[in-house]
Amino acid sequence: MGIQGSVPRNNYLNKEESFMYDREKSFPMEDTCNEARIEFTENGGLVNLVSRRCLITKLSRSGAIITMTTKFQLPRNFYLDIVSARLPMIGCLTQRVYTNDVVEARFLRLLSDKDLQRIFVYSTHRNHQGRTLDIYS
C-alpha cells in the first residue's frame, strides 16, 4: 500500500510541473553560437561534479538549445556556464534530449536583458557581429 500510495502523488507532481511550464510566457529563440560548459553531479558511490563542453545554438530569456555529445546520462537538473560571457552557474532543467546530440533546456530563472546582450556580444554567429557591449549600463 505504501508504494502504491506514492505513485499517484508522483504523477500529480509531474503534471503540475509540466502545467507550470506550459503557462509560463515563452520567449522567441534567437540564433547564436556560444561555447559553454554544463556541470552536474554524478553518483557513483561518491558525489562527483562532472563538467562537459557544449555549444549553445539558440537562446531566449527562458531557455536554450544546446549541442553536445550525449553519450552519457544527462541528469534532469544541471548548471550552464557561459564562459566567454562570464555568466556562471545558470540553473537549467532538461526538457528534451534528441537523438542528434541536441538538448532543449529551460532556465530556472529568466535571463536579464543585460545578460542576454552580453551573451550575444560574445557570440560567433554572423547575426551578432556588429553588437557591442555597453559598459555604462
PDB file of C-alpha atoms in Angstrom:
ATOM      1  CA  MET A   1       0.000   0.000   0.000  1.00  0.00           C
ATOM      2  CA  GLY A   2       2.862   2.359   0.770  1.00  0.00           C
ATOM      3  CA  ILE A   3       4.383   2.097  -2.703  1.00  0.00           C
ATOM      4  CA  GLN A   4       1.044   2.399  -4.488  1.00  0.00           C
ATOM      5  CA  GLY A   5       0.184   5.473  -2.431  1.00  0.00           C
ATOM      6  CA  SER A   6       3.275   7.310  -3.618  1.00  0.00           C
ATOM      7  CA  VAL A   7       2.808   6.618  -7.353  1.00  0.00           C
ATOM      8  CA  PRO A   8      -0.246   8.887  -7.955  1.00  0.00           C
ATOM      9  CA  ARG A   9       1.369  11.671  -5.964  1.00  0.00           C
ATOM     10  CA  ASN A  10       4.481  11.394  -8.107  1.00  0.00           C
ATOM     11  CA  ASN A  11       2.414  11.577 -11.302  1.00  0.00           C
ATOM     12  CA  TYR A  12       0.492  14.543  -9.945  1.00  0.00           C
ATOM     13  CA  LEU A  13       3.700  16.461  -9.270  1.00  0.00           C
ATOM     14  CA  ASN A  14       4.991  15.758 -12.774  1.00  0.00           C
ATOM     15  CA  LYS A  15       1.730  17.014 -14.297  1.00  0.00           C
ATOM     16  CA  GLU A  16       1.790  20.113 -12.102  1.00  0.00           C
ATOM     17  CA  GLU A  17       5.378  20.823 -13.079  1.00  0.00           C
ATOM     18  CA  SER A  18       4.528  20.458 -16.775  1.00  0.00           C
ATOM     19  CA  PHE A  19       1.494  22.685 -16.330  1.00  0.00           C
ATOM     20  CA  MET A  20       3.690  25.365 -14.740  1.00  0.00           C
ATOM     21  CA  TYR A  21       5.995  25.464 -17.777  1.00  0.00           C
ATOM     22  CA  ASP A  22       3.083  25.414 -20.226  1.00  0.00           C
ATOM     23  CA  ARG A  23       1.562  28.505 -18.628  1.00  0.00           C
ATOM     24  CA  GLU A  24       4.851  30.386 -18.440  1.00  0.00           C
ATOM     25  CA  LYS A  25       5.384  33.074 -21.050  1.00  0.00           C
ATOM     26  CA  SER A  26       7.620  31.769 -23.820  1.00  0.00           C
ATOM     27  CA  PHE A  27      10.224  33.994 -25.382  1.00  0.00           C
ATOM     28  CA  PRO A  28      11.344  33.671 -29.021  1.00  0.00           C
ATOM     29  CA  MET A  29      14.565  31.762 -29.630  1.00  0.00           C
ATOM     30  CA  GLU A  30      17.349  33.625 -31.383  1.00  0.00           C
ATOM     31  CA  ASP A  31      20.229  32.003 -33.269  1.00  0.00           C
ATOM     32  CA  THR A  32      23.589  32.256 -31.544  1.00  0.00           C
ATOM     33  CA  CYS A  33      26.862  30.373 -31.335  1.00  0.00           C
ATOM     34  CA  ASN A  34      28.485  30.418 -27.899  1.00  0.00           C
ATOM     35  CA  GLU A  35      30.789  27.893 -26.314  1.00  0.00           C
ATOM     36  CA  ALA A  36      29.619  26.830 -22.895  1.00  0.00           C
ATOM     37  CA  ARG A  37      30.025  24.141 -20.273  1.00  0.00           C
ATOM     38  CA  ILE A  38      27.466  22.124 -18.349  1.00  0.00           C
ATOM     39  CA  GLU A  39      28.149  20.940 -14.818  1.00  0.00           C
ATOM     40  CA  PHE A  40      26.216  18.321 -12.904  1.00  0.00           C
ATOM     41  CA  THR A  41      26.698  15.859 -10.086  1.00  0.00           C
ATOM     42  CA  GLU A  42      27.159  12.193 -10.793  1.00  0.00           C
ATOM     43  CA  ASN A  43      26.552   9.487  -8.210  1.00  0.00           C
ATOM     44  CA  GLY A  44      28.887   6.551  -8.192  1.00  0.00           C
ATOM     45  CA  GLY A  45      29.346   5.879  -4.519  1.00  0.00           C
ATOM     46  CA  LEU A  46      30.746   9.379  -4.132  1.00  0.00           C
ATOM     47  CA  VAL A  47      29.218  12.548  -5.471  1.00  0.00           C
ATOM     48  CA  ASN A  48      31.376  13.800  -8.344  1.00  0.00           C
ATOM     49  CA  LEU A  49      30.988  17.130 -10.111  1.00  0.00           C
ATOM     50  CA  VAL A  50      31.177  16.440 -13.851  1.00  0.00           C
ATOM     51  CA  SER A  51      31.820  19.090 -16.483  1.00  0.00           C
ATOM     52  CA  ARG A  52      31.159  18.724 -20.243  1.00  0.00           C
ATOM     53  CA  ARG A  53      31.759  21.164 -23.078  1.00  0.00           C
ATOM     54  CA  CYS A  54      28.833  22.181 -25.267  1.00  0.00           C
ATOM     55  CA  LEU A  55      27.701  24.742 -27.821  1.00  0.00           C
ATOM     56  CA  ILE A  56      24.640  26.985 -27.495  1.00  0.00           C
ATOM     57  CA  THR A  57      22.914  27.245 -30.874  1.00  0.00           C
ATOM     58  CA  LYS A  58      19.666  29.011 -29.913  1.00  0.00           C
ATOM     59  CA  LEU A  59      18.892  31.163 -26.909  1.00  0.00           C
ATOM     60  CA  SER A  60      15.996  33.014 -25.318  1.00  0.00           C
ATOM     61  CA  ARG A  61      15.414  34.581 -21.919  1.00  0.00           C
ATOM     62  CA  SER A  62      13.805  31.389 -20.645  1.00  0.00           C
ATOM     63  CA  GLY A  63      15.745  28.584 -22.356  1.00  0.00           C
ATOM     64  CA  ALA A  64      18.391  27.349 -24.757  1.00  0.00           C
ATOM     65  CA  ILE A  65      19.082  24.735 -27.399  1.00  0.00           C
ATOM     66  CA  ILE A  66      22.431  23.104 -26.658  1.00  0.00           C
ATOM     67  CA  THR A  67      24.517  20.837 -28.882  1.00  0.00           C
ATOM     68  CA  MET A  68      26.796  18.296 -27.221  1.00  0.00           C
ATOM     69  CA  THR A  69      27.766  14.678 -27.227  1.00  0.00           C
ATOM     70  CA  THR A  70      25.010  12.932 -25.283  1.00  0.00           C
ATOM     71  CA  LYS A  71      26.687   9.542 -24.974  1.00  0.00           C
ATOM     72  CA  PHE A  72      26.308   9.864 -21.216  1.00  0.00           C
ATOM     73  CA  GLN A  73      23.320  10.003 -18.906  1.00  0.00           C
ATOM     74  CA  LEU A  74      22.317  13.670 -18.743  1.00  0.00           C
ATOM     75  CA  PRO A  75      20.560  14.498 -15.468  1.00  0.00           C
ATOM     76  CA  ARG A  76      17.294  16.412 -15.242  1.00  0.00           C
ATOM     77  CA  ASN A  77      18.965  19.385 -13.463  1.00  0.00           C
ATOM     78  CA  PHE A  78      22.331  20.907 -14.340  1.00  0.00           C
ATOM     79  CA  TYR A  79      24.240  24.183 -14.358  1.00  0.00           C
ATOM     80  CA  LEU A  80      25.188  26.034 -17.536  1.00  0.00           C
ATOM     81  CA  ASP A  81      28.347  28.161 -17.554  1.00  0.00           C
ATOM     82  CA  ILE A  82      28.768  30.537 -20.484  1.00  0.00           C
ATOM     83  CA  VAL A  83      32.478  31.105 -20.117  1.00  0.00           C
ATOM     84  CA  SER A  84      33.062  33.723 -22.827  1.00  0.00           C
ATOM     85  CA  ALA A  85      30.297  35.988 -21.484  1.00  0.00           C
ATOM     86  CA  ARG A  86      31.350  35.316 -17.857  1.00  0.00           C
ATOM     87  CA  LEU A  87      27.923  34.048 -16.788  1.00  0.00           C
ATOM     88  CA  PRO A  88      28.485  31.230 -14.298  1.00  0.00           C
ATOM     89  CA  MET A  89      26.046  28.740 -12.805  1.00  0.00           C
ATOM     90  CA  ILE A  90      22.755  29.275 -14.631  1.00  0.00           C
ATOM     91  CA  GLY A  91      20.395  26.629 -13.277  1.00  0.00           C
ATOM     92  CA  CYS A  92      18.761  24.536 -16.018  1.00  0.00           C
ATOM     93  CA  LEU A  93      16.129  21.868 -16.365  1.00  0.00           C
ATOM     94  CA  THR A  94      16.357  19.339 -19.202  1.00  0.00           C
ATOM     95  CA  GLN A  95      13.209  19.458 -21.330  1.00  0.00           C
ATOM     96  CA  ARG A  96      14.127  17.053 -24.170  1.00  0.00           C
ATOM     97  CA  VAL A  97      17.176  15.152 -25.372  1.00  0.00           C
ATOM     98  CA  TYR A  98      17.101  14.465 -29.114  1.00  0.00           C
ATOM     99  CA  THR A  99      18.970  11.653 -30.892  1.00  0.00           C
ATOM    100  CA  ASN A 100      21.090  14.058 -32.950  1.00  0.00           C
ATOM    101  CA  ASP A 101      23.001  15.315 -29.848  1.00  0.00           C
ATOM    102  CA  VAL A 102      20.698  18.282 -29.263  1.00  0.00           C
ATOM    103  CA  VAL A 103      19.367  19.136 -25.804  1.00  0.00           C
ATOM    104  CA  GLU A 104      16.495  21.503 -25.112  1.00  0.00           C
ATOM    105  CA  ALA A 105      16.917  23.145 -21.705  1.00  0.00           C
ATOM    106  CA  ARG A 106      14.809  25.540 -19.670  1.00  0.00           C
ATOM    107  CA  PHE A 107      16.405  28.075 -17.304  1.00  0.00           C
ATOM    108  CA  LEU A 108      15.280  28.104 -13.680  1.00  0.00           C
ATOM    109  CA  ARG A 109      15.248  31.907 -13.777  1.00  0.00           C
ATOM    110  CA  LEU A 110      14.797  34.345 -16.647  1.00  0.00           C
ATOM    111  CA  LEU A 111      17.933  35.932 -18.042  1.00  0.00           C
ATOM    112  CA  SER A 112      18.067  39.692 -17.781  1.00  0.00           C
ATOM    113  CA  ASP A 113      18.366  41.847 -20.899  1.00  0.00           C
ATOM    114  CA  LYS A 114      21.886  42.791 -19.822  1.00  0.00           C
ATOM    115  CA  ASP A 115      22.956  39.129 -19.594  1.00  0.00           C
ATOM    116  CA  LEU A 116      21.303  38.326 -22.920  1.00  0.00           C
ATOM    117  CA  GLN A 117      23.098  41.206 -24.666  1.00  0.00           C
ATOM    118  CA  ARG A 118      26.402  40.147 -23.090  1.00  0.00           C
ATOM    119  CA  ILE A 119      25.952  36.616 -24.491  1.00  0.00           C
ATOM    120  CA  PHE A 120      25.146  37.954 -27.966  1.00  0.00           C
ATOM    121  CA  VAL A 121      28.190  40.266 -27.932  1.00  0.00           C
ATOM    122  CA  TYR A 122      30.482  37.259 -27.384  1.00  0.00           C
ATOM    123  CA  SER A 123      28.629  35.114 -29.938  1.00  0.00           C
ATOM    124  CA  THR A 124      30.446  33.995 -33.080  1.00  0.00           C
ATOM    125  CA  HIS A 125      27.188  33.875 -35.084  1.00  0.00           C
ATOM    126  CA  ARG A 126      27.056  36.188 -38.109  1.00  0.00           C
ATOM    127  CA  ASN A 127      23.831  37.871 -36.890  1.00  0.00           C
ATOM    128  CA  HIS A 128      25.663  39.266 -33.860  1.00  0.00           C
ATOM    129  CA  GLN A 129      28.867  40.570 -35.471  1.00  0.00           C
ATOM    130  CA  GLY A 130      28.063  44.260 -35.065  1.00  0.00           C
ATOM    131  CA  ARG A 131      26.980  44.154 -31.430  1.00  0.00           C
ATOM    132  CA  THR A 132      28.962  45.996 -28.824  1.00  0.00           C
ATOM    133  CA  LEU A 133      28.886  45.857 -25.056  1.00  0.00           C
ATOM    134  CA  ASP A 134      27.548  48.951 -23.284  1.00  0.00           C
ATOM    135  CA  ILE A 135      29.773  49.326 -20.218  1.00  0.00           C
ATOM    136  CA  TYR A 136      27.817  52.263 -18.788  1.00  0.00           C
ATOM    137  CA  SER A 137      24.503  50.476 -18.258  1.00  0.00           C
TER     138      SER A 137
END
